[in-house]
Short mmCIF file of C-alpha atoms and ligand atoms in Angstrom, two decimals:
data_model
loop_
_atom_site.label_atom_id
_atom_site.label_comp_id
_atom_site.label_asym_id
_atom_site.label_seq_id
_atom_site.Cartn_x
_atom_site.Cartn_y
_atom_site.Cartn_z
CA UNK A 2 -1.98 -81.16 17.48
CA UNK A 3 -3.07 -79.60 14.42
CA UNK A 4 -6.37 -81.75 14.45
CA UNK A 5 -7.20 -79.53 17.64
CA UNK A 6 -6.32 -76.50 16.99
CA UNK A 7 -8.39 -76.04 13.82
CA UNK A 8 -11.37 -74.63 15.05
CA UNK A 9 -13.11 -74.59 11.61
CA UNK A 10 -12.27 -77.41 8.91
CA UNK A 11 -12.86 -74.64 6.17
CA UNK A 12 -10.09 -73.03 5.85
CA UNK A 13 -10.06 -70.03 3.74
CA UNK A 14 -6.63 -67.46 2.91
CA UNK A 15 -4.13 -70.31 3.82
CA UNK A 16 -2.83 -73.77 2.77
CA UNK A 17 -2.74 -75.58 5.59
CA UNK A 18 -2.01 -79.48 4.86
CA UNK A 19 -3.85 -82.11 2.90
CA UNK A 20 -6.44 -82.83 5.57
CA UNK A 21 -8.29 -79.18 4.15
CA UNK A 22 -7.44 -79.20 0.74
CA UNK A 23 -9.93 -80.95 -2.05
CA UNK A 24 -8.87 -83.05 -4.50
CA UNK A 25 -6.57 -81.61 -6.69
CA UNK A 26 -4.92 -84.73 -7.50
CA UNK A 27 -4.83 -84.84 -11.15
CA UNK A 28 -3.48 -81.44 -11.44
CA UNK A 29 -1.08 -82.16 -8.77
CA UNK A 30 0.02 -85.18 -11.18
CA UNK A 31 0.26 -82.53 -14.02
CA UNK A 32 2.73 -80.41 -12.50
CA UNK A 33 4.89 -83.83 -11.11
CA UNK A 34 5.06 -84.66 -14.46
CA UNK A 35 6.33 -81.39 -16.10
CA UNK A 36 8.82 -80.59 -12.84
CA UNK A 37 10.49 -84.02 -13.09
CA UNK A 38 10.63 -83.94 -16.53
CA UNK A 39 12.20 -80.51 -16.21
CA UNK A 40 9.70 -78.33 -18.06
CA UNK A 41 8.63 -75.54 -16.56
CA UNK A 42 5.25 -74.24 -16.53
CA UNK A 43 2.64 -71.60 -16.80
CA UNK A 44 -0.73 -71.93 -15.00
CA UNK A 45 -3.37 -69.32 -15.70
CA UNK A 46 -6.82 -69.12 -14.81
CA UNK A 47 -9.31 -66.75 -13.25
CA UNK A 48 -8.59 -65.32 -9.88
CA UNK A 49 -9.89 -67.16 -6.85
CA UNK A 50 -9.97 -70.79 -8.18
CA UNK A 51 -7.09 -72.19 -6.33
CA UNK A 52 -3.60 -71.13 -8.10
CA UNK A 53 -2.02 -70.52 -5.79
CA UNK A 54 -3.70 -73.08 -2.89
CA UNK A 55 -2.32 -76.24 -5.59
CA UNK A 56 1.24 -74.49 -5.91
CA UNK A 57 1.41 -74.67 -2.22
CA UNK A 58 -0.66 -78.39 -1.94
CA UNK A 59 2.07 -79.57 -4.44
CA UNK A 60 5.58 -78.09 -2.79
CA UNK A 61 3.58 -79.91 0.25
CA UNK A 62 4.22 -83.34 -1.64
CA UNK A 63 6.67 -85.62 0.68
CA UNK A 64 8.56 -86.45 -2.36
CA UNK A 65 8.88 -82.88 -3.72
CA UNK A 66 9.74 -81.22 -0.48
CA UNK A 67 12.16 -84.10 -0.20
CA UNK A 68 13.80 -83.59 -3.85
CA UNK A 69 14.27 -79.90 -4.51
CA UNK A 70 14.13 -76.65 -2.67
CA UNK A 71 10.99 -75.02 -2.92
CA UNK A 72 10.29 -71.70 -2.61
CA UNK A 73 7.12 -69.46 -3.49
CA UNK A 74 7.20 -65.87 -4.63
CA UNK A 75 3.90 -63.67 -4.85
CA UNK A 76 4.42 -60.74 -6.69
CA UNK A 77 1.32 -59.29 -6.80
CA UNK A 78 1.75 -56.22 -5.25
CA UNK A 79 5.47 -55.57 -7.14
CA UNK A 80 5.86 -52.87 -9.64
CA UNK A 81 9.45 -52.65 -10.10
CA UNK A 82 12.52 -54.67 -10.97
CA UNK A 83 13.74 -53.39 -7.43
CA UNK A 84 11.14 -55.08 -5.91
CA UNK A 85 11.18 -58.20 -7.68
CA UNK A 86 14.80 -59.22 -6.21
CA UNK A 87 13.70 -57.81 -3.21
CA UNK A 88 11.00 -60.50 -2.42
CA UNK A 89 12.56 -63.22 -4.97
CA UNK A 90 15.88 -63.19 -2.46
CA UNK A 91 13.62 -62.58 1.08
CA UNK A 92 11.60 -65.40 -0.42
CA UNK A 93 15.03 -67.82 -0.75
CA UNK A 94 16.50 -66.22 2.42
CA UNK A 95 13.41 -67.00 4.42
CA UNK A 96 13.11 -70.55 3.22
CA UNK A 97 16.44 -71.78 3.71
CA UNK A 98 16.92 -69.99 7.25
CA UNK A 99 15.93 -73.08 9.20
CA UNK A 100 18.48 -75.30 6.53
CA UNK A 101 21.91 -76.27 7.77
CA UNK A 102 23.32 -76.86 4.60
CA UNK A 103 26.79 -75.09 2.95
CA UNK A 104 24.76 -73.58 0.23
CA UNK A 105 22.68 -71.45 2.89
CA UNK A 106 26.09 -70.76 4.07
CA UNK A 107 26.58 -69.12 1.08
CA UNK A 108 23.73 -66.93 1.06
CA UNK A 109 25.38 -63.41 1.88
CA UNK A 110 28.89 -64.35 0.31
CA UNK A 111 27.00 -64.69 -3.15
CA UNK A 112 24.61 -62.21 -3.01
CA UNK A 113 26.88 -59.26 -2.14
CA UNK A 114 24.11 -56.71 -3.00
CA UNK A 115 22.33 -58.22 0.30
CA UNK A 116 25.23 -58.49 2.56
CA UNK A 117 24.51 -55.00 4.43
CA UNK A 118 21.30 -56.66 5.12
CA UNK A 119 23.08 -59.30 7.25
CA UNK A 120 22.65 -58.92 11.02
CA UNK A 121 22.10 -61.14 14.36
CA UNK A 122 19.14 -61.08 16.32
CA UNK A 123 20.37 -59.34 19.92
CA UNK A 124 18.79 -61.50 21.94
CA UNK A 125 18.48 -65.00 19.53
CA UNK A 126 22.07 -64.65 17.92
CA UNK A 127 20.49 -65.73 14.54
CA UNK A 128 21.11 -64.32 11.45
CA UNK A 129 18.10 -62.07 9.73
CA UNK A 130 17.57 -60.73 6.81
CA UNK A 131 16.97 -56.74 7.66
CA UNK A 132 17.03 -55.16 4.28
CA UNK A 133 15.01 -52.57 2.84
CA UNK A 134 13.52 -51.97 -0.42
CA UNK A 135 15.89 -48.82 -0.99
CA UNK A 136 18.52 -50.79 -0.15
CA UNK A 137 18.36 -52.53 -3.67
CA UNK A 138 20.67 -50.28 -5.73
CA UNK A 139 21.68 -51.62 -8.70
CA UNK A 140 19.01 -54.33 -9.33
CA UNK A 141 20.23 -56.08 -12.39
CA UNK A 142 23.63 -56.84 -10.33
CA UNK A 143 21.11 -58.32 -7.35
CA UNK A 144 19.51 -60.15 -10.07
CA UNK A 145 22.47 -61.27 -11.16
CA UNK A 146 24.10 -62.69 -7.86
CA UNK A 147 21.06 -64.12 -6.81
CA UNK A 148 20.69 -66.41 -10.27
CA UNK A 149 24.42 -67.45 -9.55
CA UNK A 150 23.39 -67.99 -6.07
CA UNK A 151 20.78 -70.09 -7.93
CA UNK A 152 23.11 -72.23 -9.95
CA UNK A 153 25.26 -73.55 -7.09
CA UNK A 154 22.27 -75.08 -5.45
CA UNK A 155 23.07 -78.38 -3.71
CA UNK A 156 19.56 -79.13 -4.93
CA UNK A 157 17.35 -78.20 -7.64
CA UNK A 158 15.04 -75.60 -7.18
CA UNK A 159 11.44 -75.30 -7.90
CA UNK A 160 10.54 -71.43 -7.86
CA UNK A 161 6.72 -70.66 -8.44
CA UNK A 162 6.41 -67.26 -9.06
CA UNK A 163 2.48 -65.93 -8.39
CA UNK A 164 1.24 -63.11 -10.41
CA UNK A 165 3.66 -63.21 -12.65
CA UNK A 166 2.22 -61.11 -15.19
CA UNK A 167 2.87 -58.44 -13.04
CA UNK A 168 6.41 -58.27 -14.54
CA UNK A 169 4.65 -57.07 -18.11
CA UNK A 170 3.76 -53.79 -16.14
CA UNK A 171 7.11 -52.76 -14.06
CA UNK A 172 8.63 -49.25 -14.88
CA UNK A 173 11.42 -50.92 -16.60
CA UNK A 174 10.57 -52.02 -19.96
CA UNK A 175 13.17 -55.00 -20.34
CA UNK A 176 12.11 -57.22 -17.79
CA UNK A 177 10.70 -59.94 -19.85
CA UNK A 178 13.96 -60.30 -21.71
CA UNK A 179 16.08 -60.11 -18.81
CA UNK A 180 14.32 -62.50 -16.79
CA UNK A 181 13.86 -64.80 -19.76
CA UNK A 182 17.70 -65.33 -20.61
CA UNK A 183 18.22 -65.82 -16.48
CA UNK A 184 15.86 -68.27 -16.26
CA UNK A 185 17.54 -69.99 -19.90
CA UNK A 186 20.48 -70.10 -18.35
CA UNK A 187 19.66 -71.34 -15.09
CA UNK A 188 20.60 -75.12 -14.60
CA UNK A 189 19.11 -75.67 -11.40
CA UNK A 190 16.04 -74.36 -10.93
CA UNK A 191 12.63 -75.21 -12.66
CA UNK A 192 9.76 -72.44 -12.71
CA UNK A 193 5.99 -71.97 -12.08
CA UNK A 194 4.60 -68.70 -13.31
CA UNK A 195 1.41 -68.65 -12.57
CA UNK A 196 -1.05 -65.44 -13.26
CA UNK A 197 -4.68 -64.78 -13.50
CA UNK A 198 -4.92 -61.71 -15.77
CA UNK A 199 -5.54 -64.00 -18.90
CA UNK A 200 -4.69 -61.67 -21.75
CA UNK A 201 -1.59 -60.92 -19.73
CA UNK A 202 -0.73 -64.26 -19.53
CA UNK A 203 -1.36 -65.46 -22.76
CA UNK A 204 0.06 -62.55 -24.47
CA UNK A 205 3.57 -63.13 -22.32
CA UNK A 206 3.75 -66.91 -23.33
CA UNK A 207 1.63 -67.12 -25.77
CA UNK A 208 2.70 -64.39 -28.21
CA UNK A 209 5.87 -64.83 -30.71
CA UNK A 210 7.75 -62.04 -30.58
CA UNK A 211 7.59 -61.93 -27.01
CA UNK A 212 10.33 -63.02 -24.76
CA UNK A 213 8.94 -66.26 -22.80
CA UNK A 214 7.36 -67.53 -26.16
CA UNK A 215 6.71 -71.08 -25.82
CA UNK A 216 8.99 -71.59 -22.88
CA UNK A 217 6.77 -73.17 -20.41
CA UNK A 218 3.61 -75.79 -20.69
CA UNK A 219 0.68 -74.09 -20.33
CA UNK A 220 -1.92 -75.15 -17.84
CA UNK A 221 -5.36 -74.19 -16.97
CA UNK A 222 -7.41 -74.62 -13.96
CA UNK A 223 -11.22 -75.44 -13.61
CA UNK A 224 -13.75 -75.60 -10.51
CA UNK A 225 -13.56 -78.52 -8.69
CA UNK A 226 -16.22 -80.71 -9.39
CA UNK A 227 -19.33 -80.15 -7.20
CA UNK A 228 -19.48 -84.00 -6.64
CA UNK A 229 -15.90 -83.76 -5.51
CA UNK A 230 -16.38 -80.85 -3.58
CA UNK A 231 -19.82 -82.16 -2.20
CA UNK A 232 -17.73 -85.26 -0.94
CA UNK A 233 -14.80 -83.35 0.80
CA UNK A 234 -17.48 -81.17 2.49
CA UNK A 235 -19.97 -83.98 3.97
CA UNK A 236 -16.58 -85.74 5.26
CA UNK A 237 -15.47 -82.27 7.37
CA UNK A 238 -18.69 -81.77 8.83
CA UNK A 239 -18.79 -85.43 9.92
CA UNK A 240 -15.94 -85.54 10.97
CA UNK A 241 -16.87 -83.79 13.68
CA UNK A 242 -20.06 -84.51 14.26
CA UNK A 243 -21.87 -82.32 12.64
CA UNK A 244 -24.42 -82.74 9.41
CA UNK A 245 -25.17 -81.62 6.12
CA UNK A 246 -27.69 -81.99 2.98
CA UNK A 247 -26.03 -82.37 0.06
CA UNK A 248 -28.17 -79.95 -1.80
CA UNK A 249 -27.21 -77.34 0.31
CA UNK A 250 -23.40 -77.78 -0.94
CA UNK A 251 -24.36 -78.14 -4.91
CA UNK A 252 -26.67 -74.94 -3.96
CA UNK A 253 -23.58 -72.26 -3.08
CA UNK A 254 -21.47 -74.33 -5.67
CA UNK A 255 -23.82 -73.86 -8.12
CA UNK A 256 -24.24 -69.89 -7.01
CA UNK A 257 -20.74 -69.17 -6.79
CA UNK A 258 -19.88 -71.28 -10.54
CA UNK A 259 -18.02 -73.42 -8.19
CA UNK A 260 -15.05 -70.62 -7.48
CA UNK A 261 -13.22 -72.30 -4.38
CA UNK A 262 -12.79 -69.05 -2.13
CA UNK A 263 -16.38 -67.92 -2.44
CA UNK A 264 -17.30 -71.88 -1.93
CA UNK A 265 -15.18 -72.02 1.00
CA UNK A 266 -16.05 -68.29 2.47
CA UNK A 267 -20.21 -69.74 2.58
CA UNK A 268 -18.92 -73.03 3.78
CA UNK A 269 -17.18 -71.81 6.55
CA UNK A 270 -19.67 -69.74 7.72
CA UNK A 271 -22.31 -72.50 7.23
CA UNK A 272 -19.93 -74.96 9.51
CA UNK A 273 -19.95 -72.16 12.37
CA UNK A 274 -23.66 -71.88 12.11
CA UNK A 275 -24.34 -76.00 12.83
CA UNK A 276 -24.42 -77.33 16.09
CA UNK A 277 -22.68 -79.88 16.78
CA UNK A 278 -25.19 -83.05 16.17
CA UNK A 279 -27.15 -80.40 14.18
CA UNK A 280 -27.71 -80.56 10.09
CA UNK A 281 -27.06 -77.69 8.04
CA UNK A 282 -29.90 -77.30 5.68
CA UNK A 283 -31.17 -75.21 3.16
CA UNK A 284 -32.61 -72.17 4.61
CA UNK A 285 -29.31 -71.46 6.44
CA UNK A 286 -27.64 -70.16 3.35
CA UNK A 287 -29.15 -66.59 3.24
CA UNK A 288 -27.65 -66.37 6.56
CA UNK A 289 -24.58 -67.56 5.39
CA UNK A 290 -24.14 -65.35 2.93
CA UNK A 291 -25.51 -62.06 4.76
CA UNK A 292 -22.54 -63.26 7.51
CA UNK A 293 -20.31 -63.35 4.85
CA UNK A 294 -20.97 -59.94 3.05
CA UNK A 295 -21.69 -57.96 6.18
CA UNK A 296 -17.52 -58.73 7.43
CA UNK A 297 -16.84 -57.93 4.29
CA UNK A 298 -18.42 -54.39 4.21
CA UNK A 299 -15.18 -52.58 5.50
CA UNK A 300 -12.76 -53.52 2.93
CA UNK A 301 -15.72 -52.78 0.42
CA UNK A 302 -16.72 -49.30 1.93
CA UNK A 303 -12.92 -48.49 1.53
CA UNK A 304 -12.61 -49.98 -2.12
CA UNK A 305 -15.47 -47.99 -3.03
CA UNK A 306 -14.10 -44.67 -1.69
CA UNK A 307 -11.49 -44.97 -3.51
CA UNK A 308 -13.27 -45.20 -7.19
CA UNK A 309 -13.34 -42.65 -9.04
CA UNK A 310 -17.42 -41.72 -9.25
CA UNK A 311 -17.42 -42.85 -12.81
CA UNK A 312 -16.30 -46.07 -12.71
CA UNK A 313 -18.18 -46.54 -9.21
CA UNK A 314 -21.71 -45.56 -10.86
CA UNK A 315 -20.88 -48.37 -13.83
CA UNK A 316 -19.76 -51.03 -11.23
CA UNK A 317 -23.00 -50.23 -9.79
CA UNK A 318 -24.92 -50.95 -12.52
CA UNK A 319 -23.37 -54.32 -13.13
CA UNK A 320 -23.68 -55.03 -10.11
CA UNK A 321 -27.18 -54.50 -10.32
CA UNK A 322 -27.62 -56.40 -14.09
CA UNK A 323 -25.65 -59.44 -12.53
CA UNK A 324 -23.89 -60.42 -15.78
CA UNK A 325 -23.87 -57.40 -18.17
CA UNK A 326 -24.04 -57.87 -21.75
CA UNK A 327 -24.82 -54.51 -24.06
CA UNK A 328 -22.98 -52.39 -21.75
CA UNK A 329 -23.17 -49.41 -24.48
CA UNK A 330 -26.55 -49.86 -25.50
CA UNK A 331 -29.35 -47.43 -25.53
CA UNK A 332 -30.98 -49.51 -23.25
CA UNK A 333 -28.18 -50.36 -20.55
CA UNK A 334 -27.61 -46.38 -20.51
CA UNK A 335 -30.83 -44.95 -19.99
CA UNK A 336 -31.75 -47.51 -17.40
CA UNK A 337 -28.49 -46.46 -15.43
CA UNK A 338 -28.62 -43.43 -16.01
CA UNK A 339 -24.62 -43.78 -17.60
CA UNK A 340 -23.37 -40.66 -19.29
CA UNK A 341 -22.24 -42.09 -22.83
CA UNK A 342 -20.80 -45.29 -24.35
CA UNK A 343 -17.56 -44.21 -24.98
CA UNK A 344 -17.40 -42.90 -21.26
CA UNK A 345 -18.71 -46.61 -19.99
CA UNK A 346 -16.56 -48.11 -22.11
CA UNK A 347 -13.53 -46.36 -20.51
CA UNK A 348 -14.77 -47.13 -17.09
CA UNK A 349 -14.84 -50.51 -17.94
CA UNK A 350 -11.36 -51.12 -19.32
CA UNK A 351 -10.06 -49.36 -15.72
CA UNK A 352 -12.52 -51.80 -14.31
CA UNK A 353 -11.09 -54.87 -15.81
CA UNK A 354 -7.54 -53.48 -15.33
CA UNK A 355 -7.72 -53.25 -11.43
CA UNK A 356 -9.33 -56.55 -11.04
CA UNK A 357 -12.67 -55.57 -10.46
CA UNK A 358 -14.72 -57.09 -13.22
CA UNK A 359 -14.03 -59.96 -15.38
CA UNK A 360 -15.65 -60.62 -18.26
CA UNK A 361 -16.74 -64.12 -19.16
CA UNK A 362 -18.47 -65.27 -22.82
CA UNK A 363 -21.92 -63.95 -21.58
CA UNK A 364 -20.85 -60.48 -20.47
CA UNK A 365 -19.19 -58.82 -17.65
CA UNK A 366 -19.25 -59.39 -14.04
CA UNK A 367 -18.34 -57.96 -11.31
CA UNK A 368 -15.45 -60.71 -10.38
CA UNK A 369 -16.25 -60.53 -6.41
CA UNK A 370 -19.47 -62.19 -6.27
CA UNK A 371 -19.76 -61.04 -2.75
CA UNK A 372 -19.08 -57.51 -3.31
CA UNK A 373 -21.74 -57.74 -6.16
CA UNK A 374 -24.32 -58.89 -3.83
CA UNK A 375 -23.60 -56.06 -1.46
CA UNK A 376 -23.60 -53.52 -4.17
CA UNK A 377 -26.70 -54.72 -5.33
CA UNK A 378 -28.64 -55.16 -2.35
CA UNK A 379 -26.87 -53.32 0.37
CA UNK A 380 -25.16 -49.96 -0.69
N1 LIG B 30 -8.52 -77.53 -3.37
C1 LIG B 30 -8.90 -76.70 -2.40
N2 LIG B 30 -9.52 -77.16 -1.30
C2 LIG B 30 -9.91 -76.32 -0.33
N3 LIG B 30 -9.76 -74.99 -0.37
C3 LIG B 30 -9.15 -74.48 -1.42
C4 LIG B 30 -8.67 -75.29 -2.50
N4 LIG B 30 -8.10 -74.49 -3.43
C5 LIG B 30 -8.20 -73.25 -2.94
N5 LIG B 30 -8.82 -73.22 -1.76
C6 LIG B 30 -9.18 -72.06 -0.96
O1 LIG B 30 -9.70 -71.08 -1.84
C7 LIG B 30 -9.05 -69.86 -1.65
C8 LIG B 30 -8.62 -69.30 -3.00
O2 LIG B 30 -7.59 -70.10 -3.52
P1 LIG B 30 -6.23 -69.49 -4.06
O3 LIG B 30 -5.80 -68.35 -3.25
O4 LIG B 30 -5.36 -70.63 -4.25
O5 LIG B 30 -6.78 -68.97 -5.46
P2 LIG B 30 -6.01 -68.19 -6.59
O6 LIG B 30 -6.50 -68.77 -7.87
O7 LIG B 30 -4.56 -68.16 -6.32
O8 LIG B 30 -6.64 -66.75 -6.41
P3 LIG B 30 -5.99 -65.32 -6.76
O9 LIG B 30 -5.98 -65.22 -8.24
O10 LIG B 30 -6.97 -64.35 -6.14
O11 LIG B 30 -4.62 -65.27 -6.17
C9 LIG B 30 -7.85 -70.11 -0.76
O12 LIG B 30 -7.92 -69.20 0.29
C10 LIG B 30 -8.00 -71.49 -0.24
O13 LIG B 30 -8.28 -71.42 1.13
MG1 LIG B 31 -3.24 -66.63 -5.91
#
């Protein structure tokens, strides 16, 4: 079923089984190891390498699914404590929905703070969870029920929690500590916090007077290999009868440093563009990637009307450099035509902060490779 249905082996923005996922299989060894041994762990690296695709290839294990409850919560887009139990009890609610066990039973009893949320579907007769954000009163109770709820799992629980340095920056100042002597406490659950704001990260785990000192193993992520990735690739296309060079896979690798989603994006579009019997080859790529960029443009048109005009002149200019390294030198200014140092400098720190460059041990870049092309060549 699934096999047909998949128009495109390259699946980009979802986890869909292991049929479309690469390798992995050390890491996913990694985290086996640290779960069953009951650590829990933090896994950090730079945004768009695959965090949260392994979190989701490894809950897809038959032998994890089969031991513990899994459940993933992304709190990227989060900025309060509110919020947090908010999606942290949809997340449990939603999971165990199609469970028939007496802990789901249990769900609304426990978790008082949710009961008003309790209704049946009309027309199904099945409970739902219909509970709004203002709903969440006194979060610290919610939080509260929802870690005894927790504790009288019939299973243990693995809870991943994406973005999780998001917590660092909520209006209320005592989250860390909070969360940190609920999770201490917590018998039955083991934790991934995973994050790709580095100095977030590190700082939060890393740092000893802060709350989650020490408290998880920490783990990184690199690129796939580009023989590994060059291998998965050749097998899709022939798969289904379709061809490739190899060169043309270690070329976008090699352009994109090997950073999965832009790998995948080019790949996906490079699939579409081979007939079936065909080979993709070399000069195929620009294509690709004008494809690519061009159904981009919309989300980029909007980010850009949003930016402030100085931070959107310096973005501009990195764009333009590629990697930036003396971004308040002489030189770098007057070629830009920047204001001052100190005012490129402050661009830049609102820059990093809202994800839109990341700097690496040659300089900054503009972390979007694809929006730096279009900036670049397009705009
Ligand atoms: N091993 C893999 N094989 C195939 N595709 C993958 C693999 N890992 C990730 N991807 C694809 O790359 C994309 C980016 O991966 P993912 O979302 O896991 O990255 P991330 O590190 O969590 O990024 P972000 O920091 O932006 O959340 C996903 O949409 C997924 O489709
Ligand atoms: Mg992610």
């Amino acid at each position: 079923m699934e096999e047909k249905s998949i128009q495109n082996p390259f699946v980009v923005g979802k986890y869909l089984s292991d049929r479309y996922f690469c390798d992995r299989s050390d890491e996913t060894e990694f985290l086996r190891k640290q779960i069953l041994n009951g650590r829990d762990v933090a896994l950090i690296s730079p945004r768009r390498i695959g965090k949260s695709g392994l979190i989701q290839h490894f809950f897809n294990q038959p032998d994890i699914k089969e031991r513990y409850y899994v459940f993933f919560v992304d709190i990227y887009s989060t900025t309060s404590l509110a919020e947090f139990v908010y999606t942290l009890g949809k997340e449990i609610y939603e999971q165990l929905k199609p469970k028939t066990t007496i802990w789901k039973e249990k769900f609304f009893q426990m978790i008082a703070s949710f009961r008003m949320g309790f209704k049946l579907d009309s027309y199904t007769g099945t409970p739902t969870f219909d509970l709004g954000l203002g709903d969440i009163q006194v979060p610290q109770t919610t939080l509260d029920e929802i870690f005894a709820y927790i504790n009288e799992a019939d299973k243990t629980c693995i809870i991943a929690i994406d973005e999780f340095q998001q917590i660092s920056e909520y209006a209320e100042k005592n989250v860390e500590a909070l969360l940190r002597t609920k999770i201490q406490h917590c018998n039955k659950a083991h934790f991934i916090f995973s994050g790709s704001k580095r100095h977030l990260m590190s700082n939060m785990f890393n740092s000893p007077a802060k709350p989650f000192y020490q408290s998880a193993i920490s783990m990184g992520l690199n690129p796939i290999p580009v023989k590994v990735y060059s291998d998965f690739a050749i097998k899709l296309f022939e798969e289904r009868d379709k061809h490739v060079d190899r060169e043309v896979i270690e070329d976008v690798w090699t352009q994109y440093d090997g950073y999965t989603w832009f790998v995948q994006m080019i790949m996906n579009e490079l699939y579409a563009l081979t007939s079936v019997n065909g080979t993709c080859q070399s000069p195929m790529i620009a294509e690709a990637q004008q494809n690519v960029i061009m159904s981009q443009e919309s989300i980029y048109k909007d980010l850009l009307a949003n930016l402030p005009p100085k931070q959107k002149i310096v973005l501009q200019a990195i764009a333009k450099e590629g990697v930036a390294r003396n971004i308040t030198s002489a030189k770098f200014i007057k070629k830009y035509s920047l204001n001052s140092a100190s005012s490129v400098q402050a661009a830049v720190k609102l820059l990093l902060k809202n994800d839109l460059l990341t700097q690496t041990d040659c300089g900054y870049r503009i972390y979007d490779f694809f929006l730096s092309e279009w900036l670049a060549t397009v705009y």
